[in-house]
Coordinates of C-alpha atoms and ligand atoms in Angstrom, one line a residue:
X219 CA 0.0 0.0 0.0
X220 CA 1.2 3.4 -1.0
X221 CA 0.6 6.3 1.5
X222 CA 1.1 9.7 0.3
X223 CA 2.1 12.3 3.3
X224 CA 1.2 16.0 2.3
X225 CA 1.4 19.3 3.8
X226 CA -0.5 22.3 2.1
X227 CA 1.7 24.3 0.2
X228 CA 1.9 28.3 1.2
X229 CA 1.5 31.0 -1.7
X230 CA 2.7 28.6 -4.6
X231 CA 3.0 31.7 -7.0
X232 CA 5.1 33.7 -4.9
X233 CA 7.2 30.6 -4.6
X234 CA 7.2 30.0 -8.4
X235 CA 9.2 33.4 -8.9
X236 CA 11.4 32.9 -6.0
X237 CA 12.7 29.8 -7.4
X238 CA 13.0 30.7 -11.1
X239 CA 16.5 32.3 -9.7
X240 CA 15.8 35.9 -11.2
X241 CA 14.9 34.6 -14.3
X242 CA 11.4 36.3 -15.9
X243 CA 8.2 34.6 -14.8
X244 CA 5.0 34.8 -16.3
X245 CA 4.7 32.1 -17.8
X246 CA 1.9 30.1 -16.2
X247 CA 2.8 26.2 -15.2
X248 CA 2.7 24.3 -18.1
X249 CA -0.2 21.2 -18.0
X250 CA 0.1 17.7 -15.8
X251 CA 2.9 19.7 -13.1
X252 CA 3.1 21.4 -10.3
X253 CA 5.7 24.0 -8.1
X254 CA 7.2 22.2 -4.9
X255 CA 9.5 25.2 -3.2
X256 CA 11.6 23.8 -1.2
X257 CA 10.9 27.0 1.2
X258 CA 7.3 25.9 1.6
X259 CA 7.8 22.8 3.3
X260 CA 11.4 23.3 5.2
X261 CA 9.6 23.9 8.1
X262 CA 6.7 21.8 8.5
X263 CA 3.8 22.4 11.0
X264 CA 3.3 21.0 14.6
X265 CA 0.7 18.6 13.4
X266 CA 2.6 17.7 10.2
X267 CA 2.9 13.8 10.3
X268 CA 6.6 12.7 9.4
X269 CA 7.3 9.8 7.1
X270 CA 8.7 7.0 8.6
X271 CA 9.4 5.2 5.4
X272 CA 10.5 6.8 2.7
X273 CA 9.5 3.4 0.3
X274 CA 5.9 3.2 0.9
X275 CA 5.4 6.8 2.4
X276 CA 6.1 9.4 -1.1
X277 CA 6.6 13.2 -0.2
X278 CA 3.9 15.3 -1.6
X279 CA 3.8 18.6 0.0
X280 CA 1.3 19.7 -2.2
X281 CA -1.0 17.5 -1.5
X282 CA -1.7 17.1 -5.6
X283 CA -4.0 14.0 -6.0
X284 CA -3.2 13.6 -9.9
X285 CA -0.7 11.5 -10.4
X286 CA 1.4 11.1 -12.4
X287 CA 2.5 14.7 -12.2
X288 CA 5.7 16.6 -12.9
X289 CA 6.7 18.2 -9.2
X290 CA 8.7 21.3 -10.1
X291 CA 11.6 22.3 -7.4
X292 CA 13.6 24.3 -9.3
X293 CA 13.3 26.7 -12.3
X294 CA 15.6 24.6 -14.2
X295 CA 12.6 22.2 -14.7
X296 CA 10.7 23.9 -17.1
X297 CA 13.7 23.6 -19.5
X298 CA 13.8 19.8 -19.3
X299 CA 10.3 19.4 -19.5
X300 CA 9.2 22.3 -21.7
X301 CA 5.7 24.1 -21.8
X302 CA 3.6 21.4 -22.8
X303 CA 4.7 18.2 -20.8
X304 CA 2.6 14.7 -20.5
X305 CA 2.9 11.5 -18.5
X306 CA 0.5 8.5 -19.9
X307 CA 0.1 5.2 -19.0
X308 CA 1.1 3.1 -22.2
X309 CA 0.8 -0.5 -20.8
X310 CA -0.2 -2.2 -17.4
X311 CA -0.9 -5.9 -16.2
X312 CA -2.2 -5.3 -12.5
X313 CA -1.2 -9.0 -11.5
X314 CA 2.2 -9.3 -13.4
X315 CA 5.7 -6.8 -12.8
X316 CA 6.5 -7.1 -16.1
X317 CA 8.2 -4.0 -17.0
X318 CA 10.7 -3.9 -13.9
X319 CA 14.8 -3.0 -16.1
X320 CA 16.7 -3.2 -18.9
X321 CA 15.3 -0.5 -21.0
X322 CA 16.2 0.1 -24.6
X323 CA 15.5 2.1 -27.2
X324 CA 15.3 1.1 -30.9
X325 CA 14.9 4.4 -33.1
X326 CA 15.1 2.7 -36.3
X327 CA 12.0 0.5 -35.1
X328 CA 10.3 2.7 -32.4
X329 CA 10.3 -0.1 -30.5
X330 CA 11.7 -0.4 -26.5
X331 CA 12.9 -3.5 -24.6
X332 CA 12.6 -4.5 -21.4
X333 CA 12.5 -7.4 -18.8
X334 CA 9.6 -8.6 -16.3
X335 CA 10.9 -8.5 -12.2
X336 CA 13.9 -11.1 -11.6
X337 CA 12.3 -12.9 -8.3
X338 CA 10.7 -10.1 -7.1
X339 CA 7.1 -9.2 -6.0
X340 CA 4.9 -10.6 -9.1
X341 CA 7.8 -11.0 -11.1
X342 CA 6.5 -14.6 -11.3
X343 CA 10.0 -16.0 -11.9
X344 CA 12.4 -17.7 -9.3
X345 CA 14.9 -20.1 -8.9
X346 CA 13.2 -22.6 -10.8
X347 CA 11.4 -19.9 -13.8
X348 CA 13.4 -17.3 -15.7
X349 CA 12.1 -13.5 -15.9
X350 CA 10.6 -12.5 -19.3
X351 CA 12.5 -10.0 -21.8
X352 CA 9.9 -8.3 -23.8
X353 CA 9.2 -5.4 -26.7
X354 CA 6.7 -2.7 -27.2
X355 CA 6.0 -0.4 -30.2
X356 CA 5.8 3.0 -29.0
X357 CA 4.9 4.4 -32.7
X358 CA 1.0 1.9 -31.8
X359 CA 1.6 3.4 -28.5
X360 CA 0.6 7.2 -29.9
X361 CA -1.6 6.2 -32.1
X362 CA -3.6 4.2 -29.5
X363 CA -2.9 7.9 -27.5
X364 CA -3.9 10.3 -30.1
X365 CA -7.0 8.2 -31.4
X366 CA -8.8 7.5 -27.7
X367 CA -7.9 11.1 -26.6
X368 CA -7.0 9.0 -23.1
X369 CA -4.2 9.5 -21.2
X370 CA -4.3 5.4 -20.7
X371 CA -3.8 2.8 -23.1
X372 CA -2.8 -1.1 -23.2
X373 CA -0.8 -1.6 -26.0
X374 CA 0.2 -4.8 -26.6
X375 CA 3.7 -6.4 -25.7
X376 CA 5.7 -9.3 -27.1
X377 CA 8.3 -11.6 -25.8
X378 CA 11.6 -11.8 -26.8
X379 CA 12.7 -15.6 -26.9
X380 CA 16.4 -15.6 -25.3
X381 CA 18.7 -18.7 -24.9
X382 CA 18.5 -20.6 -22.1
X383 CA 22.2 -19.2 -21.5
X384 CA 20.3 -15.9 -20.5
X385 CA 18.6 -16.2 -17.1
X386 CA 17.0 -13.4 -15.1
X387 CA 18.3 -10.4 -17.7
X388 CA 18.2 -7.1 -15.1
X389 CA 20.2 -4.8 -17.2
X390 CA 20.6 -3.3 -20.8
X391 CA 21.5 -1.2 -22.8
X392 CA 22.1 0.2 -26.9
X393 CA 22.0 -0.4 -29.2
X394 CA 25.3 -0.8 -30.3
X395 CA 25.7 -1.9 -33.9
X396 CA 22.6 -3.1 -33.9
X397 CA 22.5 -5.0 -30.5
X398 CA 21.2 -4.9 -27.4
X399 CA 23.5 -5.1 -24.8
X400 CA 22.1 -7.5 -21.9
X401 CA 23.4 -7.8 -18.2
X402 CA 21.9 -11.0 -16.1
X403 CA 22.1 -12.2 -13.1
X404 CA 21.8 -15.9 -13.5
X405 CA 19.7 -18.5 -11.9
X406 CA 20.7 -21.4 -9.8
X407 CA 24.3 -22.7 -10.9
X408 CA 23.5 -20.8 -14.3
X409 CA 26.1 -18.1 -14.3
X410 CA 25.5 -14.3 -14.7
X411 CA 26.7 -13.2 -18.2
X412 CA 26.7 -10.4 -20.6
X413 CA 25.1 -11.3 -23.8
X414 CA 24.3 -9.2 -27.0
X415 CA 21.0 -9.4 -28.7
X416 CA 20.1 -8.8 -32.2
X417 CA 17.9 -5.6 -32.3
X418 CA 16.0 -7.5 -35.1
X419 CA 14.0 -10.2 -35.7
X420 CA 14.9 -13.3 -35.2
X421 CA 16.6 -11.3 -31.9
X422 CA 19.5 -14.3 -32.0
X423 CA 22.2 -13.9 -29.0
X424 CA 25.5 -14.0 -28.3
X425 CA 27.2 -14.6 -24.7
X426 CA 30.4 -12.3 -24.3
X427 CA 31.1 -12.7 -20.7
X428 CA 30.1 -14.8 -18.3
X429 CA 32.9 -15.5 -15.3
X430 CA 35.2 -13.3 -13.9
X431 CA 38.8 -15.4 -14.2
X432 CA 36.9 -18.7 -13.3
X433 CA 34.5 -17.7 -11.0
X434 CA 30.8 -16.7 -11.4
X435 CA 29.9 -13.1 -10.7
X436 CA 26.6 -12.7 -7.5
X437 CA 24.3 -11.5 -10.3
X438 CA 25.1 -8.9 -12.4
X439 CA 22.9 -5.6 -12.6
X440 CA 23.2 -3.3 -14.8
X441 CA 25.4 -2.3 -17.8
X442 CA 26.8 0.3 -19.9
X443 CA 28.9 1.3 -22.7
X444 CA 31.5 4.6 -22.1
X445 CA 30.7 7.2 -24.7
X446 CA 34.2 7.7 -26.0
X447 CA 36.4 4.4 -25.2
X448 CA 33.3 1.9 -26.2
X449 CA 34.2 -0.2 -23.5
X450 CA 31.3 -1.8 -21.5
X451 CA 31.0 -1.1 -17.7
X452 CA 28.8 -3.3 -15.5
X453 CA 27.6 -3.5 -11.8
X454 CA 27.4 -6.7 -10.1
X455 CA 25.4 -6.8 -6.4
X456 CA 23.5 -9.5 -4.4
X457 CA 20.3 -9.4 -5.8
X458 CA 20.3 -12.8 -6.5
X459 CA 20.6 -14.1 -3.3
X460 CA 18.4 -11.8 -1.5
X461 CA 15.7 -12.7 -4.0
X462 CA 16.8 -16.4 -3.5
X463 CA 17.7 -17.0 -6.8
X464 CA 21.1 -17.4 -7.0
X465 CA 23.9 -18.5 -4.1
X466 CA 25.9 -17.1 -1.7
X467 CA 27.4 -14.2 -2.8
X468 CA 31.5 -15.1 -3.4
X469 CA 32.6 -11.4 -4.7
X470 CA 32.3 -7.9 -3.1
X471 CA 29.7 -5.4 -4.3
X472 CA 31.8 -3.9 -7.8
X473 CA 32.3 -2.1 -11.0
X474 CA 33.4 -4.0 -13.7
X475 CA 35.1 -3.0 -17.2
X476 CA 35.0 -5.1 -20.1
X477 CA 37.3 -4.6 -23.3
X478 CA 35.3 -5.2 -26.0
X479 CA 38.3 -5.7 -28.0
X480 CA 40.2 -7.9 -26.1
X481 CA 37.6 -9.1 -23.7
X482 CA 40.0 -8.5 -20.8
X483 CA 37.9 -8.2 -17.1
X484 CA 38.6 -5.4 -14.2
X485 CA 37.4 -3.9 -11.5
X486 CA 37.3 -0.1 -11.4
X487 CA 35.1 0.4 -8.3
X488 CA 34.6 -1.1 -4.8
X489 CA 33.7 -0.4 -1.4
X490 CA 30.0 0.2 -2.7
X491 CA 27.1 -1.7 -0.7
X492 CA 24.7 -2.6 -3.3
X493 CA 26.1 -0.9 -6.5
X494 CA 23.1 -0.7 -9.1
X495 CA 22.2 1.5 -11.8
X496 CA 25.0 3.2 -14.5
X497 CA 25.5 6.3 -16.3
X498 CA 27.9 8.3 -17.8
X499 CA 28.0 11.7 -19.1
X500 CA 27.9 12.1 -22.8
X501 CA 32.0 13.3 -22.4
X502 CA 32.4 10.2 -21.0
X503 CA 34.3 11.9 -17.8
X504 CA 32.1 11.4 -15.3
X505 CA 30.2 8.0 -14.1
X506 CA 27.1 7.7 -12.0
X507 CA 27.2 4.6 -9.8
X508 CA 23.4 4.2 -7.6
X509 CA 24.0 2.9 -4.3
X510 CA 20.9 0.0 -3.1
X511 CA 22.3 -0.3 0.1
X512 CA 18.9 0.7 2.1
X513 CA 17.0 -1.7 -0.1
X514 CA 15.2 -4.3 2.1
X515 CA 14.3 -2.1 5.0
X516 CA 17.9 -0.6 5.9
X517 CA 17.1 2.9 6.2
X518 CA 20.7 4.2 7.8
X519 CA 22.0 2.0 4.8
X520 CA 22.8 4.8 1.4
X521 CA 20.5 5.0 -0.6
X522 CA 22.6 7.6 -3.0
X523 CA 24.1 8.4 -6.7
X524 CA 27.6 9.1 -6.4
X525 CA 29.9 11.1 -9.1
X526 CA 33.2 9.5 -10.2
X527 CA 35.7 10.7 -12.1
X528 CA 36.9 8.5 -15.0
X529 CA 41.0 8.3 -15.2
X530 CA 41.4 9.1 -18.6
X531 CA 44.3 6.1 -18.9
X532 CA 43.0 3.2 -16.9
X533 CA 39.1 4.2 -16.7
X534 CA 39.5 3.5 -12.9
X535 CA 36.5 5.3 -11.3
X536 CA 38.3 8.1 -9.2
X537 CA 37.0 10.7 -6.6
X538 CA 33.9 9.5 -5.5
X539 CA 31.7 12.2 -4.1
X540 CA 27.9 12.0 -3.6
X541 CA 25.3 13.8 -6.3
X542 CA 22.4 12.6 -4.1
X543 CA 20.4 11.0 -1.2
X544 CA 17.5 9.9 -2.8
X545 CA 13.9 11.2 -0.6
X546 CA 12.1 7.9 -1.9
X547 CA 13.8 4.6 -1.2
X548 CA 17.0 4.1 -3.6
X549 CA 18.2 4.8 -6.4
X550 CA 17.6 2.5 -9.3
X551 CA 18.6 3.0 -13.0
X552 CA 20.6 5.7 -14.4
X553 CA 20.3 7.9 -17.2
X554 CA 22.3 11.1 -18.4
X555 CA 21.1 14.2 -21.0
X556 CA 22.9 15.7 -22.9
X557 CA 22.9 19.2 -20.8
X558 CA 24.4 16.4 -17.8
X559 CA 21.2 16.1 -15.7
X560 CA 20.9 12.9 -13.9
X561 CA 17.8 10.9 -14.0
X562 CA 17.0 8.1 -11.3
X563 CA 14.2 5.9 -10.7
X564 CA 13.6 5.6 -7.6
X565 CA 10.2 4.9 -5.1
X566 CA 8.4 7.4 -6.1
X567 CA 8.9 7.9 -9.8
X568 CA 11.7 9.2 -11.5
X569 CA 14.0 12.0 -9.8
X570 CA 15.9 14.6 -12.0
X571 CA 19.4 16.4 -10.4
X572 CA 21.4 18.7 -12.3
X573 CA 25.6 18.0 -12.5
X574 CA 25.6 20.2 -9.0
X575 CA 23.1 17.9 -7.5
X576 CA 20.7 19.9 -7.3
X577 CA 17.4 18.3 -7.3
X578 CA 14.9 19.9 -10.3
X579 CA 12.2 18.1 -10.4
X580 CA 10.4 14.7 -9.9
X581 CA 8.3 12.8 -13.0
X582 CA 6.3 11.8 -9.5
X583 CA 4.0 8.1 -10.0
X584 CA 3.4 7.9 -6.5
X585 CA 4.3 4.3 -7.6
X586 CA 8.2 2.8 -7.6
X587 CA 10.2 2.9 -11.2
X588 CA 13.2 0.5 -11.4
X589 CA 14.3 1.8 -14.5
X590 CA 14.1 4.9 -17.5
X591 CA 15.3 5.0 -21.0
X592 CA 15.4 8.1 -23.3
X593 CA 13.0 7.2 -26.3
X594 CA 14.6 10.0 -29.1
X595 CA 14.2 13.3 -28.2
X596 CA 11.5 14.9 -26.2
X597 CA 10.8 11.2 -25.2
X598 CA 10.8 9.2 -21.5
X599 CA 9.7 5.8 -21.0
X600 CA 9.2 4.9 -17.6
X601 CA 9.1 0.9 -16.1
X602 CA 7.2 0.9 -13.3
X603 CA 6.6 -2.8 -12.6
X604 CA 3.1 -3.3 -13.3
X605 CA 2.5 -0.6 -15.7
X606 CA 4.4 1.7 -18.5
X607 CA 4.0 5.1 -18.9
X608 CA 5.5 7.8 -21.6
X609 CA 6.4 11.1 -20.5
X610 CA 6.5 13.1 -23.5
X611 CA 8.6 16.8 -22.1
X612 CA 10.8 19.1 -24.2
X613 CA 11.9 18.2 -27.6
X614 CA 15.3 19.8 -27.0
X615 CA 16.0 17.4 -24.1
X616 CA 17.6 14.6 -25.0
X617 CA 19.4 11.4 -23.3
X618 CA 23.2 10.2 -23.9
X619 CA 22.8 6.6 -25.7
X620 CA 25.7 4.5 -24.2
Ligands
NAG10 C1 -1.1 -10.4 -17.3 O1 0.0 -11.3 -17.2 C2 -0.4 -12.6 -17.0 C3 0.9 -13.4 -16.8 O2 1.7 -13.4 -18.0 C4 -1.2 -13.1 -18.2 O3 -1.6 -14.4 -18.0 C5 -2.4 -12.2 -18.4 O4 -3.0 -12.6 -19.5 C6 -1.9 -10.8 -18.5 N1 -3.1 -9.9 -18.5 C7 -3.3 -9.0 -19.4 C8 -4.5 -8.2 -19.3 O5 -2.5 -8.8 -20.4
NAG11 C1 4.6 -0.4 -34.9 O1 3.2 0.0 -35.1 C2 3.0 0.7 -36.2 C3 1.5 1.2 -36.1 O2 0.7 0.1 -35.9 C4 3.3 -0.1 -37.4 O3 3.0 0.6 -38.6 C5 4.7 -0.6 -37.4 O4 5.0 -1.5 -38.4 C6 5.0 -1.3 -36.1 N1 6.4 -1.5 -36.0 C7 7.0 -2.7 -35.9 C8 8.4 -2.8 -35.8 O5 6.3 -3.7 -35.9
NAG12 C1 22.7 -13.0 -35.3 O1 22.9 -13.8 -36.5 C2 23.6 -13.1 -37.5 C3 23.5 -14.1 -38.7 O2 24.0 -15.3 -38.4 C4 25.0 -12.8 -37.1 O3 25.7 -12.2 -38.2 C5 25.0 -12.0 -35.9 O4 26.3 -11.8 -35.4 C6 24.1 -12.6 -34.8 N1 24.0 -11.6 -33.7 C7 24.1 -12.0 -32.4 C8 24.0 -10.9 -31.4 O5 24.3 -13.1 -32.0

């Protein structure tokens, strides 16, 4: 159950020009958002009752009971999401999580992949059933949009048949030329690999990876490719066994490169709890690592995006610092824009922070997102579990494809 803590919000307009940082305002709010200053709620009232949990409990200090909604913090928003923003719901199956990671965009097709919940809550798969990689057609999507004149539509989805070499895919990305790039964790004493997927029909695969020097990785998590080297970069956590799909974890929480070249294997982070979602900016100096760590009910646990410079040479992550505590639960995937904003799914949605970490603005579901991909310009699709939505937001914003 999701419980929504608000507080009213105090002269919203007056607010709305104190945060557009002396730019001029008079432009109204564009549609489907709303201003959260973060003056009106840094002091809450006596009666104001404090989350607990920030998983189940999302803040809404506006007390605004459309979801999904664009929450506005900071001026910068409006840029992102431009003057005539939209959030729709594109797909949903109420008793099946099967839009939980791995999304990826196909421009050529207009198509996005993704995979059903590895072991999770109505991810029906486990040790004993593999999770579901799947396509939708986001071109069907509009029309279905554009001729109901409804902000909800089920379009169709269709499974993508993976060797049995594939178990429990949690991570992707692409295309790059012409594959999908695939990070799974494995099932049983069927080892986590990388694999590459054909973009197209018949969507054959190849395994790239799938050991590190003889030994199987926990379950790997996510995956991406740097912007200038090409090399592919990869997270590898616990998820496995705490979903009780895979064994005893036998390798610290880490950041893995892989030479594409000459498939040669290193680490280039540790000392991260649960190290999850992966981005880098589109100069390919700086990488995003999400930290799980309070997953599971450990609140003191980080729950954060850190910044790492990448050593030009070696491609060592160096100089970690942190770009943000995330307000709802953790932070999930990762995606970049072009301007260098950071995008993270997290429990309530998706949560935008410039390069500064300063936190703009919230795509806010009131329902958890694992996972975002930039569908061509102008163009968000957002997993969240049960359901699929588009946020359509300025054409001019765009993500980095690695
Ligand atoms: C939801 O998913 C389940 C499991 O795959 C399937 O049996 C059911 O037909 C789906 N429902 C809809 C409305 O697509
Ligand atoms: C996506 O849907 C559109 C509209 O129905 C159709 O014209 C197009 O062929 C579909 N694309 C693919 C790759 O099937
Ligand atoms: C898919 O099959 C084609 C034709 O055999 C091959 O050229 C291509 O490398 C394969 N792709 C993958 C990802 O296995």
């Amino acid at each position: 159950m999701t419980i929504t803590i608000s507080v009213a919000l105090l002269g919203a307009s007056i607010a709305y020009a104190n945060i557009h940082q002396g730019r001029a305002v008079n432009a109204a709010l564009p549609p489907q958002s709303v201003l959260v200053d973060p003056k009106s709620f840094a002091v809450l009232p006596d009666d104001f009752s404090y989350r607990t949990d920030s998983f189940n409990q999302h803040f809404n200090p506006t007390n605004s009971q459309d979801f999904p909604t664009f929450q506005v913090f900071n001026g910068a928003f409006l840029d992102i999401i431009g003057s005539s923003p939209s959030i729709s719901e594109i797909a949903s199956n109420s008793s099946f999580a099967f839009a939980h990671e791995a999304p990826v965009y196909i421009a050529e097709t207009d198509e996005v992949f993704f995979a059903s919940n590895d072991g999770g809550p109505l991810g029906m798969s486990d040790i004993n059933h593999n999770n579901a990689f799947f396509k939708l057609n986001l071109t069907e999507a509009e029309q279905m949009l554009s001729s109901g004149g409804s902000q909800t539509v089920n379009v169709p989805i269709t499974q993508i048949p993976l060797p049995d070499s594939i178990q429990m895919t949690n991570g992707a990305t692409g295309p790059s030329n012409g594959n999908l790039i695939l990070a799974n964790s494995g099932r049983g004493t069927i080892p986590s690999t990388i694999a590459l997927v054909n973009s197209k029909p018949p969507h054959n695969a190849t395994v790239i990876l799938n050991n590190y020097f003889g030994r199987q990785f926990n379950s790997l998590n996510d995956v991406k490719v740097h912007p200038t080297s090409g090399n592919l970069f990869f997270t590898d956590t616990i998820y496995g066994f705490l979903n009780r799909f895979r064994d005893t974890p036998l390798l610290p929480g880490q950041v893995y490169r892989f030479d594409m070249d000459t498939s040669a294997v290193r680490v280039v982070a540790d000392n991260i709890d649960k190290p999850n979602g992966i981005a880098f900016t589109a100069d390919g100096k700086t990488a995003y690592i999400a930290d799980t760590g309070a997953s599971g009910g450990k609140p003191t646990e980080p729950g954060t995006v850190y910044a790492f410079d990448v050593d030009p040479t070696t491609e060592t992550f160096l100089n970690r610092r942190i770009l943000a505590y995330i307000d709802a639960g953790v932070p999930d995937g990762l995606q970049v824009d072009v301007n260098g904003n950071v995008y993270t799914a997290c429990a309530d949605g998706v949560q935008v922070f410039a390069a500064d970490g300063t936190l703009l603005g919230k795509f806010f579901l009131d329902i958890s997102s694992a996972n975002m991909v930039f569908a061509g310009p102008g163009r968000m699709v957002i997993l969240a579990e049960t359901k699929v939505f588009l946020a359509k937001i300025a054409p001019t914003t765009k993500g980095v494809v690695s």
